[in-house]
Amino acid sequence: MKKYLLILCLLALLLGGCGNQEKTKEDPVFSHFLSQEDLTSYVLKSKSQASFLGSLKEDYTGLLERTKDPDVSHSIWEGLEEGKKVTVESYQVDKVLYSRENGKSWQKSSLEDGAQGKEKTSFVGQTILSPDKLLKNLKDYYTVQEEDGTYLASLESSPETLGEIQDILFGKDGKDPVFGDLTSFKAKFSFEKETYYPLSFSWEADFLSPDKKATTINQEGTYEKVNALEKIDLPEEIQE
């Protein structure tokens, strides 16, 4: 499997948070972060960096555009594979996915309800680089504070919570089959105070394989055109 596809698979697992830090699931402020009922569209720009099993760091960039009504998203992920640029582009239209690699012909597939997710109001949408799942599944580990007109939701693993976080991300008593044990995890999200709209996010995960090789993956992103993206134009080749 290509390293580029490998990182996407790992991100899918990670983004796919219950613990002993300050409980936030009953916090009305935190509930607003999770619902985002008034969010209708946005653009998310992200970048990732990964060092696989002790290898040199590799950089990846992502662009996601999404509208709620109609349910359409467009994404582009770029990185280097063996010194060559790899670009993966996709469009999701309701339950249909069109994707291509390096400008080749579009491949059409059908998405099951479970793959899309049932929560249409989620501020990130159902894509591989979806930080909303990190926020929701690990909600009991976050602490929230107000700073300069924004709310900051922060998480940092401790020796006491690390095992629980790994179980949540990879299944009970699970671990990533390639990278091994999760050794640390931290994340931070920022939201506009007045609207609760997302502003930015970042997270970092460290792993240690059985043969003691370290892997570090981090990602950060910023939101633009929140509720101001009116339309996503589809290429002629995939219009029906």
Short mmCIF file of C-alpha atoms in Angstrom, two decimals:
data_model
loop_
_atom_site.label_atom_id
_atom_site.label_comp_id
_atom_site.label_asym_id
_atom_site.label_seq_id
_atom_site.Cartn_x
_atom_site.Cartn_y
_atom_site.Cartn_z
CA MET A 1 0.00 0.00 0.00
CA LYS A 2 1.30 3.46 -0.84
CA LYS A 3 2.33 5.59 2.08
CA TYR A 4 -0.10 8.27 0.93
CA LEU A 5 -3.01 5.85 1.07
CA LEU A 6 -1.68 4.48 4.34
CA ILE A 7 -1.92 7.84 6.04
CA LEU A 8 -5.46 8.27 4.75
CA CYS A 9 -6.41 4.89 6.19
CA LEU A 10 -4.86 5.82 9.52
CA LEU A 11 -6.66 9.14 9.55
CA ALA A 12 -9.89 7.33 8.84
CA LEU A 13 -9.29 5.20 11.94
CA LEU A 14 -8.36 8.12 14.13
CA LEU A 15 -11.29 10.22 13.04
CA GLY A 16 -13.66 7.45 13.18
CA GLY A 17 -13.00 10.68 22.20
CA CYS A 18 -14.81 9.03 27.26
CA GLY A 19 -12.32 9.42 30.10
CA ASN A 20 -11.54 10.87 33.51
CA GLN A 21 -10.64 14.47 32.76
CA GLU A 22 -13.18 17.23 33.30
CA LYS A 23 -16.55 15.95 31.99
CA THR A 24 -17.90 18.15 29.20
CA LYS A 25 -20.68 16.16 27.51
CA GLU A 26 -23.33 17.96 29.63
CA ASP A 27 -21.73 21.37 29.07
CA PRO A 28 -24.12 23.49 26.94
CA VAL A 29 -21.18 25.28 25.33
CA PHE A 30 -19.59 22.00 24.27
CA SER A 31 -22.95 20.77 22.99
CA HIS A 32 -23.00 23.68 20.55
CA PHE A 33 -19.64 22.55 19.15
CA LEU A 34 -21.09 19.11 18.45
CA SER A 35 -24.41 20.10 16.91
CA GLN A 36 -23.63 23.01 14.58
CA GLU A 37 -27.25 23.06 13.43
CA ASP A 38 -26.91 26.49 11.81
CA LEU A 39 -23.86 25.59 9.75
CA THR A 40 -24.77 25.29 6.07
CA SER A 41 -21.43 25.50 4.22
CA TYR A 42 -17.71 26.06 4.66
CA VAL A 43 -14.23 25.62 3.18
CA LEU A 44 -11.62 23.74 5.22
CA LYS A 45 -7.92 24.02 4.38
CA SER A 46 -5.59 21.59 6.13
CA LYS A 47 -2.04 20.37 6.15
CA SER A 48 -0.51 17.25 7.63
CA GLN A 49 2.98 16.06 8.39
CA ALA A 50 3.98 12.47 9.04
CA SER A 51 7.13 10.56 9.89
CA PHE A 52 6.38 6.88 9.29
CA LEU A 53 8.27 4.32 11.35
CA GLY A 54 11.30 6.52 11.77
CA SER A 55 11.35 7.79 8.16
CA LEU A 56 11.85 11.39 7.06
CA LYS A 57 8.89 13.71 7.47
CA GLU A 58 6.41 13.93 4.60
CA ASP A 59 3.97 16.76 3.98
CA TYR A 60 0.35 16.56 2.81
CA THR A 61 -2.21 19.26 2.07
CA GLY A 62 -5.98 19.10 1.91
CA LEU A 63 -8.86 21.24 0.71
CA LEU A 64 -12.48 20.44 1.54
CA GLU A 65 -15.53 22.38 0.35
CA ARG A 66 -18.96 21.38 1.63
CA THR A 67 -22.56 22.51 1.37
CA LYS A 68 -25.41 21.07 3.43
CA ASP A 69 -28.28 21.74 1.01
CA PRO A 70 -27.68 20.34 -1.50
CA ASP A 71 -25.48 17.70 0.15
CA VAL A 72 -22.31 18.14 -1.90
CA SER A 73 -18.62 18.09 -1.01
CA HIS A 74 -15.38 18.46 -2.97
CA SER A 75 -11.97 17.47 -1.66
CA ILE A 76 -8.38 17.50 -2.92
CA TRP A 77 -5.49 15.82 -1.05
CA GLU A 78 -1.89 16.22 -2.23
CA GLY A 79 1.42 14.71 -1.15
CA LEU A 80 4.65 13.15 -2.40
CA GLU A 81 5.20 9.45 -3.07
CA GLU A 82 8.79 8.44 -3.78
CA GLY A 83 9.48 12.00 -4.86
CA LYS A 84 6.45 12.20 -7.12
CA LYS A 85 3.41 14.36 -6.50
CA VAL A 86 0.19 12.44 -5.82
CA THR A 87 -3.20 14.16 -6.02
CA VAL A 88 -6.44 12.51 -4.97
CA GLU A 89 -9.63 14.42 -5.80
CA SER A 90 -13.23 13.50 -5.03
CA TYR A 91 -16.78 14.79 -5.20
CA GLN A 92 -19.58 13.48 -3.04
CA VAL A 93 -23.11 14.13 -4.28
CA ASP A 94 -25.67 12.76 -1.85
CA LYS A 95 -24.81 9.05 -1.70
CA VAL A 96 -22.60 8.93 -4.78
CA LEU A 97 -18.81 9.36 -4.70
CA TYR A 98 -16.66 10.29 -7.70
CA SER A 99 -12.89 10.05 -7.22
CA ARG A 100 -9.70 10.10 -9.27
CA GLU A 101 -5.95 10.04 -8.75
CA ASN A 102 -3.51 12.31 -10.60
CA GLY A 103 -6.11 13.58 -13.04
CA LYS A 104 -7.08 10.17 -14.40
CA SER A 105 -10.66 9.22 -15.27
CA TRP A 106 -13.34 9.52 -12.60
CA GLN A 107 -14.38 6.41 -10.72
CA LYS A 108 -17.96 6.27 -9.48
CA SER A 109 -19.09 4.40 -6.38
CA SER A 110 -22.12 4.30 -4.11
CA LEU A 111 -21.86 5.24 -0.45
CA GLU A 112 -23.87 3.36 2.11
CA ASP A 113 -25.73 5.29 4.78
CA GLY A 114 -23.19 4.22 7.38
CA ALA A 115 -20.30 5.54 5.31
CA GLN A 116 -21.88 8.96 4.96
CA GLY A 117 -23.04 9.21 8.53
CA LYS A 118 -26.49 10.26 9.61
CA GLU A 119 -25.70 13.68 11.08
CA LYS A 120 -26.09 16.10 8.21
CA THR A 121 -25.49 19.12 10.45
CA SER A 122 -21.95 18.13 11.38
CA PHE A 123 -19.62 21.05 10.70
CA VAL A 124 -17.02 18.96 8.93
CA GLY A 125 -19.00 16.41 6.96
CA GLN A 126 -18.16 12.79 6.40
CA THR A 127 -14.69 12.88 4.88
CA ILE A 128 -11.45 11.17 5.79
CA LEU A 129 -10.06 14.36 7.29
CA SER A 130 -13.03 14.90 9.60
CA PRO A 131 -12.00 16.34 12.96
CA ASP A 132 -15.64 16.34 14.11
CA LYS A 133 -15.34 12.67 15.05
CA LEU A 134 -12.30 13.36 17.20
CA LEU A 135 -14.28 16.05 18.95
CA LYS A 136 -17.39 13.91 19.44
CA ASN A 137 -15.88 10.54 20.32
CA LEU A 138 -13.36 12.03 22.75
CA LYS A 139 -15.69 14.68 24.15
CA ASP A 140 -15.22 13.62 27.78
CA TYR A 141 -11.49 14.31 27.62
CA TYR A 142 -11.68 17.94 26.50
CA THR A 143 -11.52 21.02 28.68
CA VAL A 144 -13.05 24.28 27.44
CA GLN A 145 -11.86 27.81 28.12
CA GLU A 146 -12.66 31.26 26.75
CA GLU A 147 -9.90 33.37 25.23
CA ASP A 148 -9.98 36.57 23.14
CA GLY A 149 -13.51 36.13 21.86
CA THR A 150 -13.12 32.43 21.11
CA TYR A 151 -13.74 29.13 22.85
CA LEU A 152 -10.84 26.70 22.97
CA ALA A 153 -11.46 22.98 23.45
CA SER A 154 -8.21 21.20 24.35
CA LEU A 155 -7.16 17.61 25.00
CA GLU A 156 -3.81 16.14 26.00
CA SER A 157 -3.39 12.49 26.92
CA SER A 158 -1.87 11.43 30.21
CA PRO A 159 -0.50 8.03 31.34
CA GLU A 160 -3.85 7.47 33.08
CA THR A 161 -6.02 8.22 30.02
CA LEU A 162 -3.83 7.03 27.14
CA GLY A 163 -5.07 3.42 27.17
CA GLU A 164 -8.70 4.53 27.15
CA ILE A 165 -8.09 6.94 24.26
CA GLN A 166 -6.36 4.20 22.26
CA ASP A 167 -9.33 1.87 22.86
CA ILE A 168 -11.74 4.55 21.62
CA LEU A 169 -9.72 5.29 18.49
CA PHE A 170 -8.84 1.70 17.55
CA GLY A 171 -11.36 -0.48 19.36
CA LYS A 172 -11.23 -2.23 22.72
CA ASP A 173 -7.70 -3.42 23.50
CA GLY A 174 -6.77 -2.43 19.97
CA LYS A 175 -3.86 -0.69 18.33
CA ASP A 176 -2.88 0.36 14.86
CA PRO A 177 -1.68 -2.82 13.06
CA VAL A 178 1.17 -0.99 11.30
CA PHE A 179 2.36 1.69 13.70
CA GLY A 180 1.79 -0.13 16.99
CA ASP A 181 0.84 1.44 20.32
CA LEU A 182 -0.40 4.98 20.70
CA THR A 183 2.09 6.73 22.99
CA SER A 184 0.58 10.23 23.11
CA PHE A 185 -2.29 12.22 21.68
CA LYS A 186 -3.29 15.87 21.85
CA ALA A 187 -5.82 18.06 20.05
CA LYS A 188 -7.14 21.61 20.09
CA PHE A 189 -10.21 23.20 18.48
CA SER A 190 -11.22 26.86 18.38
CA PHE A 191 -14.72 28.28 17.88
CA GLU A 192 -16.10 31.76 17.48
CA LYS A 193 -17.72 32.80 20.74
CA GLU A 194 -20.84 34.51 19.36
CA THR A 195 -21.80 31.92 16.73
CA TYR A 196 -19.95 28.77 17.88
CA TYR A 197 -18.71 28.41 14.30
CA PRO A 198 -15.42 26.48 13.93
CA LEU A 199 -12.28 28.52 13.32
CA SER A 200 -9.39 26.07 13.43
CA PHE A 201 -8.16 22.73 14.76
CA SER A 202 -4.92 20.81 15.30
CA TRP A 203 -4.01 17.35 16.57
CA GLU A 204 -0.94 15.15 16.89
CA ALA A 205 -0.58 11.41 17.48
CA ASP A 206 2.59 9.46 18.35
CA PHE A 207 3.01 5.69 17.96
CA LEU A 208 5.66 3.09 18.74
CA SER A 209 5.85 -0.13 16.72
CA PRO A 210 6.79 -3.54 18.22
CA ASP A 211 10.32 -3.09 16.85
CA LYS A 212 10.58 0.33 18.57
CA LYS A 213 10.17 2.51 15.49
CA ALA A 214 8.39 5.80 16.12
CA THR A 215 5.64 7.31 13.98
CA THR A 216 4.34 10.86 14.40
CA ILE A 217 1.38 12.30 12.51
CA ASN A 218 0.03 15.80 12.96
CA GLN A 219 -2.62 17.85 11.20
CA GLU A 220 -3.96 21.37 11.41
CA GLY A 221 -6.70 23.17 9.56
CA THR A 222 -8.57 26.46 9.25
CA TYR A 223 -12.15 27.18 8.21
CA GLU A 224 -13.13 29.80 5.65
CA LYS A 225 -16.38 30.98 4.03
CA VAL A 226 -18.43 29.58 6.89
CA ASN A 227 -22.08 29.81 5.73
CA ALA A 228 -20.87 31.89 2.77
CA LEU A 229 -20.08 29.12 0.25
CA GLU A 230 -23.14 29.21 -2.00
CA LYS A 231 -22.38 26.51 -4.56
CA ILE A 232 -19.92 23.79 -5.53
CA ASP A 233 -19.60 23.44 -9.29
CA LEU A 234 -19.36 19.86 -10.60
CA PRO A 235 -17.12 18.90 -13.54
CA GLU A 236 -19.01 18.17 -16.76
CA GLU A 237 -17.73 14.58 -16.73
CA ILE A 238 -19.67 13.67 -13.60
CA GLN A 239 -22.83 15.71 -14.11
CA GLU A 240 -25.89 13.56 -14.68
#
